[in-house]
Amino acid sequence: MKNFRVLFASRNRHKFREISALLKKVGVELVFGAERYSLDVEETGTSYPQNAILKALAWAELAGMPALADDSGIEVRALGWEPGIYSSRLASNDSLRNFTILKKLEGSYDRCCRYVAAFALFFPKDGRLWLTEGYCWGEIATEPVGQCGFGYDPIFIPSGYKKTFAELGDEVKARISHRAVASYALMDMLAEYSMIE
Ligand code: ITT
């Protein structure tokens, strides 16, 4: 498969690390957008794909190269699947966001949740836009545990495991996370693309 460079349309370095490692295997060299440009795209969409498209288009226009955006979040069943697309806006930092979820779930037996990620890859040269999505089901822990990962990882226990993503570490997350699943679909599309280009 031929190698090519894609701008990662994001200011989140954790996401960048995870997706770079996943897509490196298929010859994609991701360039971290925030390291090159200063851009804050207002997320006015009402769904993950809509917000991912807004980000991919804006960064691709700025950089004049293909741009990949990730819009993601956590959805908690007992909270009516909130915070969802508002996950990064729930509170001002990661520990407060985790605390907010734990507080809202105090005394609740239903701890079911899922991570969702939507990817948008936009090619400004020919206007092609690819969308993929990934889910990862799990449960909300009773307290934050672990040092790995970022965001909600200290309170997210993926289905089939007894530890949080922050305890399980990069290797497990790279196989089963919402971002990994969205990447698998994108890898198939990229493989096809490099065959016809
Ligand atoms: P960009 O929009 O610049 O990419 P962001 O952090 O604002 O960065 P989102 O708007 O997509 O990204 O918000 C996603 C939020 O969902 C993120 O801030 C985390 O709090 C949470 N999240 C998403 N994926 C996660 C993961 O793998 N582990 C932990 N938390 C995650």
mmCIF file of C-alpha atoms in Angstrom, residues 27-173:
data_model
loop_
_atom_site.group_PDB
_atom_site.id
_atom_site.type_symbol
_atom_site.label_atom_id
_atom_site.label_comp_id
_atom_site.label_asym_id
_atom_site.label_seq_id
_atom_site.Cartn_x
_atom_site.Cartn_y
_atom_site.Cartn_z
ATOM 1 C CA GLY A 27 1.077 3.554 5.588
ATOM 2 C CA VAL A 28 -0.693 6.717 6.747
ATOM 3 C CA GLU A 29 1.564 9.358 8.231
ATOM 4 C CA LEU A 30 -0.594 11.558 10.449
ATOM 5 C CA VAL A 31 0.519 15.143 11.009
ATOM 6 C CA PHE A 32 -0.823 16.695 14.215
ATOM 7 C CA GLY A 33 -2.911 19.734 13.192
ATOM 8 C CA ALA A 34 -2.433 21.700 16.408
ATOM 9 C CA GLU A 35 1.348 21.493 16.040
ATOM 10 C CA ARG A 36 1.187 23.326 12.697
ATOM 11 C CA TYR A 37 -1.843 25.597 12.869
ATOM 12 C CA SER A 38 -4.034 27.376 15.359
ATOM 13 C CA LEU A 39 -7.668 26.582 14.657
ATOM 14 C CA ASP A 40 -10.673 26.156 16.916
ATOM 15 C CA VAL A 41 -13.677 24.822 15.006
ATOM 16 C CA GLU A 42 -17.043 25.476 16.647
ATOM 17 C CA GLU A 43 -18.826 22.147 17.022
ATOM 18 C CA THR A 44 -22.328 23.230 16.028
ATOM 19 C CA GLY A 45 -23.446 19.815 14.714
ATOM 20 C CA THR A 46 -26.086 17.670 16.402
ATOM 21 C CA SER A 47 -24.290 14.358 15.798
ATOM 22 C CA TYR A 48 -20.739 12.979 15.910
ATOM 23 C CA PRO A 49 -20.439 12.675 12.100
ATOM 24 C CA GLN A 50 -21.666 16.242 11.597
ATOM 25 C CA ASN A 51 -19.047 17.603 13.997
ATOM 26 C CA ALA A 52 -16.324 15.409 12.493
ATOM 27 C CA ILE A 53 -17.202 16.744 9.007
ATOM 28 C CA LEU A 54 -17.083 20.364 10.241
ATOM 29 C CA LYS A 55 -13.595 19.771 11.668
ATOM 30 C CA ALA A 56 -12.216 17.825 8.683
ATOM 31 C CA LEU A 57 -13.409 20.434 6.147
ATOM 32 C CA ALA A 58 -12.097 23.410 8.130
ATOM 33 C CA TRP A 59 -8.635 21.911 8.741
ATOM 34 C CA ALA A 60 -8.311 20.615 5.153
ATOM 35 C CA GLU A 61 -9.175 24.046 3.771
ATOM 36 C CA LEU A 62 -6.580 25.668 6.016
ATOM 37 C CA ALA A 63 -3.816 23.163 5.217
ATOM 38 C CA GLY A 64 -4.632 22.292 1.589
ATOM 39 C CA MET A 65 -4.143 18.592 2.276
ATOM 40 C CA PRO A 66 -6.356 15.611 3.249
ATOM 41 C CA ALA A 67 -7.625 15.972 6.815
ATOM 42 C CA LEU A 68 -8.971 13.374 9.232
ATOM 43 C CA ALA A 69 -11.204 14.424 12.140
ATOM 44 C CA ASP A 70 -12.450 12.409 15.123
ATOM 45 C CA ASP A 71 -15.547 13.410 17.030
ATOM 46 C CA SER A 72 -16.145 11.190 20.006
ATOM 47 C CA GLY A 73 -17.797 10.915 23.388
ATOM 48 C CA ILE A 74 -19.156 8.743 26.145
ATOM 49 C CA GLU A 75 -22.850 7.797 26.444
ATOM 50 C CA VAL A 76 -24.325 6.600 29.722
ATOM 51 C CA ARG A 77 -27.608 4.663 29.580
ATOM 52 C CA ALA A 78 -28.903 5.700 33.029
ATOM 53 C CA LEU A 79 -28.354 9.338 31.994
ATOM 54 C CA GLY A 80 -30.451 9.024 28.834
ATOM 55 C CA TRP A 81 -27.233 8.374 26.834
ATOM 56 C CA GLU A 82 -25.774 11.735 27.855
ATOM 57 C CA PRO A 83 -23.284 13.480 27.694
ATOM 58 C CA GLY A 84 -22.677 12.136 24.134
ATOM 59 C CA ILE A 85 -21.481 14.828 21.734
ATOM 60 C CA TYR A 86 -21.188 17.175 24.725
ATOM 61 C CA SER A 87 -18.638 14.946 26.517
ATOM 62 C CA SER A 88 -15.783 17.457 26.318
ATOM 63 C CA ARG A 89 -18.088 20.274 27.483
ATOM 64 C CA LEU A 90 -19.453 18.478 30.576
ATOM 65 C CA ALA A 91 -16.975 20.223 32.911
ATOM 66 C CA SER A 92 -13.693 22.129 32.650
ATOM 67 C CA ASN A 93 -11.201 19.257 33.048
ATOM 68 C CA ASP A 94 -10.944 15.444 32.933
ATOM 69 C CA SER A 95 -11.178 14.807 36.692
ATOM 70 C CA LEU A 96 -14.183 17.091 37.057
ATOM 71 C CA ARG A 97 -15.884 15.407 34.100
ATOM 72 C CA ASN A 98 -15.316 11.975 35.667
ATOM 73 C CA PHE A 99 -16.520 13.243 39.043
ATOM 74 C CA THR A 100 -19.687 14.652 37.421
ATOM 75 C CA ILE A 101 -20.578 11.277 35.867
ATOM 76 C CA LEU A 102 -19.860 9.383 39.114
ATOM 77 C CA LYS A 103 -21.958 11.841 41.131
ATOM 78 C CA LYS A 104 -24.910 11.554 38.730
ATOM 79 C CA LEU A 105 -24.717 7.746 38.909
ATOM 80 C CA GLU A 106 -24.481 7.574 42.712
ATOM 81 C CA GLY A 107 -26.694 4.700 43.911
ATOM 82 C CA SER A 108 -27.499 3.553 40.351
ATOM 83 C CA TYR A 109 -27.177 -0.160 39.537
ATOM 84 C CA ASP A 110 -27.336 0.542 35.822
ATOM 85 C CA ARG A 111 -23.741 1.480 34.913
ATOM 86 C CA CYS A 112 -24.017 0.571 31.200
ATOM 87 C CA CYS A 113 -22.235 2.959 28.831
ATOM 88 C CA ARG A 114 -20.473 3.142 25.494
ATOM 89 C CA TYR A 115 -17.776 5.142 23.799
ATOM 90 C CA VAL A 116 -18.579 6.387 20.294
ATOM 91 C CA ALA A 117 -16.178 7.747 17.664
ATOM 92 C CA ALA A 118 -16.983 9.142 14.219
ATOM 93 C CA PHE A 119 -14.189 9.760 11.735
ATOM 94 C CA ALA A 120 -14.400 12.081 8.723
ATOM 95 C CA LEU A 121 -11.600 11.980 6.146
ATOM 96 C CA PHE A 122 -11.818 14.766 3.544
ATOM 97 C CA PHE A 123 -9.731 14.971 0.362
ATOM 98 C CA PRO A 124 -9.806 18.625 -0.793
ATOM 99 C CA LYS A 125 -8.372 17.741 -4.229
ATOM 100 C CA ASP A 126 -11.486 15.910 -5.405
ATOM 101 C CA GLY A 127 -14.023 16.591 -2.630
ATOM 102 C CA ARG A 128 -14.180 12.974 -1.525
ATOM 103 C CA LEU A 129 -15.487 12.546 2.036
ATOM 104 C CA TRP A 130 -15.302 9.250 3.923
ATOM 105 C CA LEU A 131 -17.118 8.577 7.175
ATOM 106 C CA THR A 132 -16.657 5.694 9.592
ATOM 107 C CA GLU A 133 -17.926 5.028 13.094
ATOM 108 C CA GLY A 134 -16.915 2.833 16.025
ATOM 109 C CA TYR A 135 -18.489 1.803 19.321
ATOM 110 C CA CYS A 136 -17.040 0.291 22.480
ATOM 111 C CA TRP A 137 -19.461 -0.914 25.157
ATOM 112 C CA GLY A 138 -18.676 -0.975 28.846
ATOM 113 C CA GLU A 139 -19.618 -0.026 32.395
ATOM 114 C CA ILE A 140 -18.922 3.015 34.546
ATOM 115 C CA ALA A 141 -16.656 2.135 37.497
ATOM 116 C CA THR A 142 -17.527 3.247 41.025
ATOM 117 C CA GLU A 143 -14.384 5.396 41.298
ATOM 118 C CA PRO A 144 -11.587 6.560 38.976
ATOM 119 C CA VAL A 145 -8.736 4.002 38.750
ATOM 120 C CA GLY A 146 -5.553 3.890 36.623
ATOM 121 C CA GLN A 147 -3.036 6.231 35.039
ATOM 122 C CA CYS A 148 -3.075 5.353 31.308
ATOM 123 C CA GLY A 149 -5.137 6.865 28.508
ATOM 124 C CA PHE A 150 -7.052 10.123 28.947
ATOM 125 C CA GLY A 151 -10.490 11.622 29.505
ATOM 126 C CA TYR A 152 -13.047 9.143 30.810
ATOM 127 C CA ASP A 153 -10.649 6.147 30.701
ATOM 128 C CA PRO A 154 -10.225 5.968 34.531
ATOM 129 C CA ILE A 155 -13.986 5.295 34.925
ATOM 130 C CA PHE A 156 -14.592 3.207 31.765
ATOM 131 C CA ILE A 157 -14.509 -0.603 32.158
ATOM 132 C CA PRO A 158 -14.790 -2.191 28.687
ATOM 133 C CA SER A 159 -17.147 -5.184 28.347
ATOM 134 C CA GLY A 160 -15.365 -8.472 29.035
ATOM 135 C CA TYR A 161 -12.808 -6.879 31.371
ATOM 136 C CA LYS A 162 -12.716 -6.113 35.087
ATOM 137 C CA LYS A 163 -10.355 -3.141 34.882
ATOM 138 C CA THR A 164 -10.699 0.380 33.491
ATOM 139 C CA PHE A 165 -9.038 1.430 30.217
ATOM 140 C CA ALA A 166 -6.730 3.569 32.352
ATOM 141 C CA GLU A 167 -5.526 0.369 34.074
ATOM 142 C CA LEU A 168 -5.532 -1.868 30.980
ATOM 143 C CA GLY A 169 -3.274 0.438 28.962
ATOM 144 C CA ASP A 170 -2.572 1.193 25.305
ATOM 145 C CA GLU A 171 -2.311 -2.340 23.948
ATOM 146 C CA VAL A 172 -5.862 -3.372 24.908
ATOM 147 C CA LYS A 173 -7.332 0.001 23.972
#
